[in-house]
CSV table of C-alpha atoms and ligand atoms in Angstrom, one decimal:
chain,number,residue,atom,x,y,z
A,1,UNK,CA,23.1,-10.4,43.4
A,2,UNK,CA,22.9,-7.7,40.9
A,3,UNK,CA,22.7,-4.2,42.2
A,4,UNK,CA,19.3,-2.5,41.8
A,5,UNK,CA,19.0,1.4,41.6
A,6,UNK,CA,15.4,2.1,43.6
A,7,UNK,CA,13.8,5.3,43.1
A,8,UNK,CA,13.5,7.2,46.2
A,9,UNK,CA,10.1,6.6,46.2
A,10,UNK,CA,10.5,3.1,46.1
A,11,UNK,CA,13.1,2.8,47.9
A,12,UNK,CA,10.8,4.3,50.5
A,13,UNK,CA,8.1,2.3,50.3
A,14,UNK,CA,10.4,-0.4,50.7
A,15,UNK,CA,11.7,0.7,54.3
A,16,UNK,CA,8.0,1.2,55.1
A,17,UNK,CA,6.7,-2.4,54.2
A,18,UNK,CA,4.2,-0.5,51.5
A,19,UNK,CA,2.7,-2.5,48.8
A,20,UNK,CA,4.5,-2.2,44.7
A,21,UNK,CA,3.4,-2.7,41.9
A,22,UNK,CA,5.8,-2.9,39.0
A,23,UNK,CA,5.2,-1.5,35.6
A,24,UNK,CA,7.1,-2.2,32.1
A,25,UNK,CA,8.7,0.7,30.0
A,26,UNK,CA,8.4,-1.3,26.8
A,27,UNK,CA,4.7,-0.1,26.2
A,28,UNK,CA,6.4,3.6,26.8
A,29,UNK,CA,9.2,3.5,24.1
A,30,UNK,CA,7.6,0.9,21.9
A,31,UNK,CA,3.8,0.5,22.1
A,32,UNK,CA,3.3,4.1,22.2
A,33,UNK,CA,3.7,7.4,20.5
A,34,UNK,CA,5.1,10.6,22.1
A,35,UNK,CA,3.4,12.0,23.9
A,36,UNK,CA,0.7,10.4,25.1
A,37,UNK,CA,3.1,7.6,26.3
A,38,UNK,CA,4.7,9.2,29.0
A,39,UNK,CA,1.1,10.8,29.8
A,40,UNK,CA,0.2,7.7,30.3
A,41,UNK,CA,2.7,6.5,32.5
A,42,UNK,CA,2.3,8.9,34.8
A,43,UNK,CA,-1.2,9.1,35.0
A,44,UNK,CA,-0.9,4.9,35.1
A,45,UNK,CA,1.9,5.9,37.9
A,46,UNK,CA,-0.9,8.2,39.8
A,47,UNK,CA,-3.2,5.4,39.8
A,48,UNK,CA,-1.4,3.1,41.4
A,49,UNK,CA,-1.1,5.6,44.3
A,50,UNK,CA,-4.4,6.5,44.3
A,51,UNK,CA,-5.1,3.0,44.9
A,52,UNK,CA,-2.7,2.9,47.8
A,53,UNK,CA,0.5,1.4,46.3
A,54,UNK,CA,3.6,3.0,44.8
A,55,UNK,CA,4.5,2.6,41.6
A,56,UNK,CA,7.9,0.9,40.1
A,57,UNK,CA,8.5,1.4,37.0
A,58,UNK,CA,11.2,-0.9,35.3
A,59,UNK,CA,13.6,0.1,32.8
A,60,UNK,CA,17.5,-0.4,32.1
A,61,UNK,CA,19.2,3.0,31.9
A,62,UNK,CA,22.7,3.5,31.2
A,63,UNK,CA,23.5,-0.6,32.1
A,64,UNK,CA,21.3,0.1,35.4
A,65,UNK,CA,18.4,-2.0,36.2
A,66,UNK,CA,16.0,0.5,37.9
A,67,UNK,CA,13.0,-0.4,39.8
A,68,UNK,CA,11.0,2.8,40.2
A,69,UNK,CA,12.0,5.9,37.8
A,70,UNK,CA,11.9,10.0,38.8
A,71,UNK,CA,9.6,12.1,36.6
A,72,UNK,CA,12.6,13.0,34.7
A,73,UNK,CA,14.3,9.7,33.7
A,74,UNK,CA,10.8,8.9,32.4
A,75,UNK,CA,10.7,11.7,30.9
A,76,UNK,CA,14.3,10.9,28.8
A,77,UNK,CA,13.1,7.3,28.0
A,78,UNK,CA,9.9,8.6,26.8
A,79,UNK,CA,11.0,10.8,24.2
A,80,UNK,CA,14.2,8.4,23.6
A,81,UNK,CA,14.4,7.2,19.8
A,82,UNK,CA,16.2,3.8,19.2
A,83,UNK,CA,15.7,2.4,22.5
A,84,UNK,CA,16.5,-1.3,23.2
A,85,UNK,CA,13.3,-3.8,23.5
A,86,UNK,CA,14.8,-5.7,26.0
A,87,UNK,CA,13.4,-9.7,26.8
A,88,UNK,CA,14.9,-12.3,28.9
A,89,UNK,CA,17.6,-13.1,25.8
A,90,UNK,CA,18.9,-9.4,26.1
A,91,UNK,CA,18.5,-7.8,29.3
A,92,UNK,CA,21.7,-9.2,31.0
A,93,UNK,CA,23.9,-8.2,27.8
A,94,UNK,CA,22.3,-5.2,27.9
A,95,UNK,CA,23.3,-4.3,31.8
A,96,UNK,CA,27.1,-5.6,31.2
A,97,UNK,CA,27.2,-3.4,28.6
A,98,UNK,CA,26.1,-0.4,29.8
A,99,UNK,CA,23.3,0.3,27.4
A,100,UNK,CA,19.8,1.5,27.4
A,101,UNK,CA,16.7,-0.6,27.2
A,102,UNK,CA,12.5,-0.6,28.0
A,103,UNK,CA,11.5,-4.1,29.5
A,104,UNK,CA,8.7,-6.3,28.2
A,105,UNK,CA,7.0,-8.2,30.4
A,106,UNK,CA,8.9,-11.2,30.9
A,107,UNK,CA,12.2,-8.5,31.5
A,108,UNK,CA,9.6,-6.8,33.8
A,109,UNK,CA,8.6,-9.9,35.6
A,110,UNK,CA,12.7,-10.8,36.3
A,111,UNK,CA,13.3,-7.6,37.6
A,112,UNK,CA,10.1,-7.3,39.6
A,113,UNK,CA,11.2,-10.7,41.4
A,114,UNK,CA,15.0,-9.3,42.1
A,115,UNK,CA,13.2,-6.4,43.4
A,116,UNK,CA,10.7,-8.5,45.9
A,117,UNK,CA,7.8,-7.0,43.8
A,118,UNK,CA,4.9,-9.9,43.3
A,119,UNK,CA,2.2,-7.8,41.3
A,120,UNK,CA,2.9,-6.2,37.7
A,121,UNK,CA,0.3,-4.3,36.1
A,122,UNK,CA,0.4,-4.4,31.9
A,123,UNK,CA,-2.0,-3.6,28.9
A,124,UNK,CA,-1.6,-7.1,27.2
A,125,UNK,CA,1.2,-9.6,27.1
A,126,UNK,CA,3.1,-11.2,24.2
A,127,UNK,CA,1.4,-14.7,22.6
A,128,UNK,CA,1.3,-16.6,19.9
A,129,UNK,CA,1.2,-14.9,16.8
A,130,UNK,CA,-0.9,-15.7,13.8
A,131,UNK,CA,0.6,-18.0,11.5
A,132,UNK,CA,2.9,-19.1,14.7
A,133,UNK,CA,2.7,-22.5,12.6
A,134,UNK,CA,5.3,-21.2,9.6
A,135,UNK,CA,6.5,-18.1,11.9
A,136,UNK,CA,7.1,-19.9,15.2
A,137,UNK,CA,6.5,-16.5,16.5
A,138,UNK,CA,6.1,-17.0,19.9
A,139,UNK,CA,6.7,-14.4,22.8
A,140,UNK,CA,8.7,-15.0,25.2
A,141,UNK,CA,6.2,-13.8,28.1
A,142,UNK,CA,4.4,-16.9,27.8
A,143,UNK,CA,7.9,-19.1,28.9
A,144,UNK,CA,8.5,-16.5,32.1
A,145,UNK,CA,5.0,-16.5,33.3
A,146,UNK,CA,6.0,-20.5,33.7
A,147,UNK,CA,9.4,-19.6,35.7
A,148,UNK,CA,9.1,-16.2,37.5
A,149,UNK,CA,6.2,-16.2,40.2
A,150,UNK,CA,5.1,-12.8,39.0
A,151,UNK,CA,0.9,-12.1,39.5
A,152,UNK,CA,0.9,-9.6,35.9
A,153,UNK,CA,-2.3,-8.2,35.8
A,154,UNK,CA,-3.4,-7.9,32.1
A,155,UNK,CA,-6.7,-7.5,29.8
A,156,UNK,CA,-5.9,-10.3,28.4
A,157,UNK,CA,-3.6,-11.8,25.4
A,158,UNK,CA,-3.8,-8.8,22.5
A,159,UNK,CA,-6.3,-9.1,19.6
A,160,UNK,CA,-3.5,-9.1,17.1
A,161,UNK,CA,-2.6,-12.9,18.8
A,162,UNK,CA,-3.6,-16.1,17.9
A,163,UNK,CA,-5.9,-16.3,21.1
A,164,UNK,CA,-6.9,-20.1,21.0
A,165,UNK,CA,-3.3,-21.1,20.4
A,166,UNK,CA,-1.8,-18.7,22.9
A,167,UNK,CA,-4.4,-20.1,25.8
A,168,UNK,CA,-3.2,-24.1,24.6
A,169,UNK,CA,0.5,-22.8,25.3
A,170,UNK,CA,-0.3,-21.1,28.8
A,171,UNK,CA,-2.1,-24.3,29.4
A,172,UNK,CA,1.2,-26.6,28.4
A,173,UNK,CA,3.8,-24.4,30.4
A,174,UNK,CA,0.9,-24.8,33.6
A,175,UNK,CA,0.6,-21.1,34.0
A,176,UNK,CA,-2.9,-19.8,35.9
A,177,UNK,CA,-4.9,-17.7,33.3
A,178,UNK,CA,-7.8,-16.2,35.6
A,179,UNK,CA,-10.5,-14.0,34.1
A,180,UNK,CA,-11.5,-11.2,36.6
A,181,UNK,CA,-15.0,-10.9,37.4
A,182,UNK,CA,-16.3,-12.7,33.9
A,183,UNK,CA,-16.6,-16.3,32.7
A,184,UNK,CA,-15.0,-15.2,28.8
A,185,UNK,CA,-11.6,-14.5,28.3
A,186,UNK,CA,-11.1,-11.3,27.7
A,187,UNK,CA,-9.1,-9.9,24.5
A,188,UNK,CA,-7.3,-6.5,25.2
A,189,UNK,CA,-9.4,-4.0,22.9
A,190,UNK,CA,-12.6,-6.2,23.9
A,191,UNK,CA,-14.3,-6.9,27.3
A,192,UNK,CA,-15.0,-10.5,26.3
A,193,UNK,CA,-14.0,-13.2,23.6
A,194,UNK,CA,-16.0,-16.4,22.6
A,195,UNK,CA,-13.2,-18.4,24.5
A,196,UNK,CA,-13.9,-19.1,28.0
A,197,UNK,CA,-11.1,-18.6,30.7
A,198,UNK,CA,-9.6,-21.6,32.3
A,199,UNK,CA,-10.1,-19.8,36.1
A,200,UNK,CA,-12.4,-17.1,37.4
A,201,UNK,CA,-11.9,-14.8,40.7
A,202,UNK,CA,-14.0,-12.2,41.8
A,203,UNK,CA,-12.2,-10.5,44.2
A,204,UNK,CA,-8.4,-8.9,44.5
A,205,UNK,CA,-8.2,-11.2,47.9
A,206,UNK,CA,-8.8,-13.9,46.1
A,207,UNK,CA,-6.2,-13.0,43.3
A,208,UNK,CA,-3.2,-12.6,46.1
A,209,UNK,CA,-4.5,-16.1,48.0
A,210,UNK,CA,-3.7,-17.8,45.2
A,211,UNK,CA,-0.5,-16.1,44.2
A,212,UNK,CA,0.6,-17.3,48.0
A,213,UNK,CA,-0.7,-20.8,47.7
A,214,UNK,CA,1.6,-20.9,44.8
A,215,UNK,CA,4.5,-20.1,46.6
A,216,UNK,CA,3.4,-22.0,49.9
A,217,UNK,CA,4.0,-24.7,47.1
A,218,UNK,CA,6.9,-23.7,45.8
A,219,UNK,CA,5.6,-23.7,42.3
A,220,UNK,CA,7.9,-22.0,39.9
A,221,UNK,CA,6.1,-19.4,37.4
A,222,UNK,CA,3.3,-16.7,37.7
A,223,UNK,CA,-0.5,-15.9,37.3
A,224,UNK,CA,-2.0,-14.3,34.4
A,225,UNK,CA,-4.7,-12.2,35.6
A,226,UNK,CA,-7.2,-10.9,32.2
A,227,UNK,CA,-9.5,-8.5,33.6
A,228,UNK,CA,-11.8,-6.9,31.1
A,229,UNK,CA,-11.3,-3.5,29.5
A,230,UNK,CA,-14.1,-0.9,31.2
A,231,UNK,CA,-17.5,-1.2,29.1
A,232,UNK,CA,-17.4,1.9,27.9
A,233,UNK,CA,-13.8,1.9,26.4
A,234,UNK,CA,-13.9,-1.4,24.1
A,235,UNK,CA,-14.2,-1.4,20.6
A,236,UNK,CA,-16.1,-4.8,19.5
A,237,UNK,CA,-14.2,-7.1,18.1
A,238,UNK,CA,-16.1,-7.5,14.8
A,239,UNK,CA,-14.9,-3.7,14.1
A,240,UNK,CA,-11.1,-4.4,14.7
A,241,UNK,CA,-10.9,-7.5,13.3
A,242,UNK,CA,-10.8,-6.4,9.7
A,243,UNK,CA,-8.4,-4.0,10.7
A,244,UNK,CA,-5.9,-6.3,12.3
A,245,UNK,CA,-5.8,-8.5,9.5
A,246,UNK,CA,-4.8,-5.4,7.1
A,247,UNK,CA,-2.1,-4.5,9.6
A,248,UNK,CA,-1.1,-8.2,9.4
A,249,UNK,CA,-0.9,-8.3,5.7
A,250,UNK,CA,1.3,-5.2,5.4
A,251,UNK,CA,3.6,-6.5,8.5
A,252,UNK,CA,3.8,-9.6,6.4
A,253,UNK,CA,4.3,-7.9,2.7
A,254,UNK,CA,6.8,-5.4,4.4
A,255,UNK,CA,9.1,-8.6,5.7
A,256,UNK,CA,8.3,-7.3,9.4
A,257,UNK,CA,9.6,-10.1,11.9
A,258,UNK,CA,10.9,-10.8,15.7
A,259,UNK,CA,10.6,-8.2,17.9
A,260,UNK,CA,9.4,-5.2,15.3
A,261,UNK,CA,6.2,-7.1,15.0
A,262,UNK,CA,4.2,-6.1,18.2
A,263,UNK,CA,5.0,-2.3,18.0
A,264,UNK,CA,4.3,-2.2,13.8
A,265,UNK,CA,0.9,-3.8,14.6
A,266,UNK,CA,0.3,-1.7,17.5
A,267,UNK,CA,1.2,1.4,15.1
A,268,UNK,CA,-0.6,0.4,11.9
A,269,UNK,CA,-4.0,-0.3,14.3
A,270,UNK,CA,-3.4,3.0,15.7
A,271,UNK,CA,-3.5,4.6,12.8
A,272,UNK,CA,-6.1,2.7,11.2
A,273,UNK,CA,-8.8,3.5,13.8
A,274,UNK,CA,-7.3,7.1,13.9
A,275,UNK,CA,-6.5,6.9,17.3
A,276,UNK,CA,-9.3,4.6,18.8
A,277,UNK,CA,-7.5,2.0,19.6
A,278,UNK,CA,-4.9,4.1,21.7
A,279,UNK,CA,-7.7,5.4,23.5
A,280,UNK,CA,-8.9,2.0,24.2
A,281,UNK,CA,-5.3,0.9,25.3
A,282,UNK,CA,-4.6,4.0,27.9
A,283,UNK,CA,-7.8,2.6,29.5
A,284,UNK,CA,-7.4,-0.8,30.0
A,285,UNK,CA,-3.6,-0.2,31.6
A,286,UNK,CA,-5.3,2.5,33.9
A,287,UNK,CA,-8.0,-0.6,34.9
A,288,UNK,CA,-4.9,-3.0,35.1
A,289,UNK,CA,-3.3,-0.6,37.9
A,290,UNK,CA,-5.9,0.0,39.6
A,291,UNK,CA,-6.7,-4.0,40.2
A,292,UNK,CA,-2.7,-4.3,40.6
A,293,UNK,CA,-2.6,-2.0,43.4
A,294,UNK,CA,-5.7,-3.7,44.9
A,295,UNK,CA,-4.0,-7.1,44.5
A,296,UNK,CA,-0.7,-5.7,46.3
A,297,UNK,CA,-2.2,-4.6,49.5
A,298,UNK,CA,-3.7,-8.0,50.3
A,299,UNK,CA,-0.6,-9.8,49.8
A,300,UNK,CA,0.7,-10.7,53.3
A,301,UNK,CA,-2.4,-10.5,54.6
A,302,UNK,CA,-4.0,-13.5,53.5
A,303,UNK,CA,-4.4,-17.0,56.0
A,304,UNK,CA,-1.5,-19.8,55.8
B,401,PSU,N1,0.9,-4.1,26.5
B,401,PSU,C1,0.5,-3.0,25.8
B,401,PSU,N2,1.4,-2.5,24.8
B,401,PSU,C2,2.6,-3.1,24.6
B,401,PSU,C3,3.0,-4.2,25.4
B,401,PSU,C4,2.1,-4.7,26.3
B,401,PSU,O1,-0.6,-2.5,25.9
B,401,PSU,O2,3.4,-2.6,23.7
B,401,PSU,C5,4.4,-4.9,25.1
B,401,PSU,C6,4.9,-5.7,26.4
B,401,PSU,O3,6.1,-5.2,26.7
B,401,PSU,C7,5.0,-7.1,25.8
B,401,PSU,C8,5.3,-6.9,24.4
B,401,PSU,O4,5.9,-7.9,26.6
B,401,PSU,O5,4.4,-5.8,24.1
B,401,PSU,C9,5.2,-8.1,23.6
B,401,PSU,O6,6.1,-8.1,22.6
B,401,PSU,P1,6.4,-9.5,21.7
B,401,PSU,O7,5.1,-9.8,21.1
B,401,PSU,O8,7.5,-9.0,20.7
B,401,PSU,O9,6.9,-10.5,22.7
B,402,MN,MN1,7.8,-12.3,18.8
């Protein structure tokens, strides 16, 4: 087994039987700007606690996979230029070689599993992009939520995705996506969509019951949990959608492809809605933790 390198925090919680939940460093380095990323991350970190769970967040450093960084490595990584993206492709190569990389979400998910972790809080994970049918731009996030049993808490796939098309692949691969609280999907900037969700839970319990069912079953793969940005944070979709499709056409004029796509779009929107859609983002992680940390502390304590 590959060695880990636990925060002491973590590594804390660990010896106490406390409930993690694991975070991704990707959306530091690579979905947003200095500084409001590593605000963010802490203040995403101070949620969790305030929710009564610890925090673990994931990144490779130096060709160690650490589960649970000091105020200071996140710091580094934070205002880091030229880190790595790192996926499931890259992550290993990555560790043998000593380098530097954020995780995505499906890094996140293998290194929360290594780690024992079950619950990882996100804003939005990877899908199907628009024009997936000349692209074949098609996360790898979707493929580990059907192999690592991860619960990843989410506000759904991102509005710069091709939401129907995403939900059909989720659906193929036989991964759970459960709206919380709401019938409607919900897509990342926006509390709802006109799609509705394939499952609805109510409750955190019910969230964890289900991740342990799973198991009980030995079913490979993980939950999708899309719980809907706060009310008071979305921006309607009808506003963004013009907007996305102007970042698209640029990403598209300017040859943008693979991995640069997600973080141009994120950028471009960014600026576009002069910062809105940042503000929207911060929110809808710090919702995210909160329900992670809510999910955590009922695993284990839910009926065989
Ligand atoms: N959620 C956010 N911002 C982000 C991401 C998630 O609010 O930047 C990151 C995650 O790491 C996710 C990645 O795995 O975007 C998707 O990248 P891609 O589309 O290249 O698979
Ligand atoms: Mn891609």
């Amino acid at each position: 087994m590959i060695d880990l390198q636990f925060s002491p925090e973590v590594a804390e919680a660990r010896a106490a039987g406390r409930p993690l939940v694991a975070l991704e460093s990707t959306i530091i380095t690579h979905g947003m700007p200095f500084p409001q990323n590593v605000e963010t991350a802490r203040r995403v970190e101070q949620d969790i606690r305030e929710a009564g769970a610890v925090p673990a967040t994931i990144a490779v450093l130096e060709g160690a996979l650490h589960i649970g960084l000091t105020e200071n490595q996140l710091d580094r990584l934070a205002r880091a230029e030229d880190v790595a993206k790192l996926s499931r492709a890259d992550m290993a190569a990555c560790i043998a070689a000593g380098g530097t990389g954020a995780t995505t979400v499906a890094a996140t998910m293998i290194a929360a599993r290594l780690a024992g972790i079950g619950v990882f809080a996100t804003g939005g994970i990877g899908g199907v992009h628009k024009g997936a049918e000349t692209s074949f731009d098609i996360s790898a996030d979707l493929q580990e939520l059907a192999q690592t049993p991860v619960t990843v808490v989410s506000a759904g796939p991102k509005a710069i995705l091709d939401i129907p098309k995403t939900l059909e692949v989720l659906e193929t691969l036989g991964v759970p996506v459960i709206a919380y609280g709401q019938d409607s999907l919900p897509a990342f900037w926006s509390a709802s969509s006109d799609l509705a969700a394939p499952l609805r839970m109510d409750s955190p319990a019910r969230v964890a019951a289900a991740h342990e069912t799973r198991a009980r079953m030995d079913l490979p793969g993980g939950q999708l949990v899309a719980n809907p940005i706060p009310a008071a944070d979305e921006i309607a979709a009808e506003t963004l959608a013009p907007i996305i499709a102007q970042a698209q056409a640029e990403a598209e004029d300017r040859g943008i492809a693979a991995k640069s796509v997600t973080p141009f779009l994120l950028q471009r929107i960014f600026e576009l809605t002069e910062g809105e859609s940042l503000t929207a983002n911060i929110a809808l992680v710090r919702n995210n933790a909160r329900l992670a940390a809510e999910i955590a502390r009922c695993l284990g304590k839910t009926a065989p």
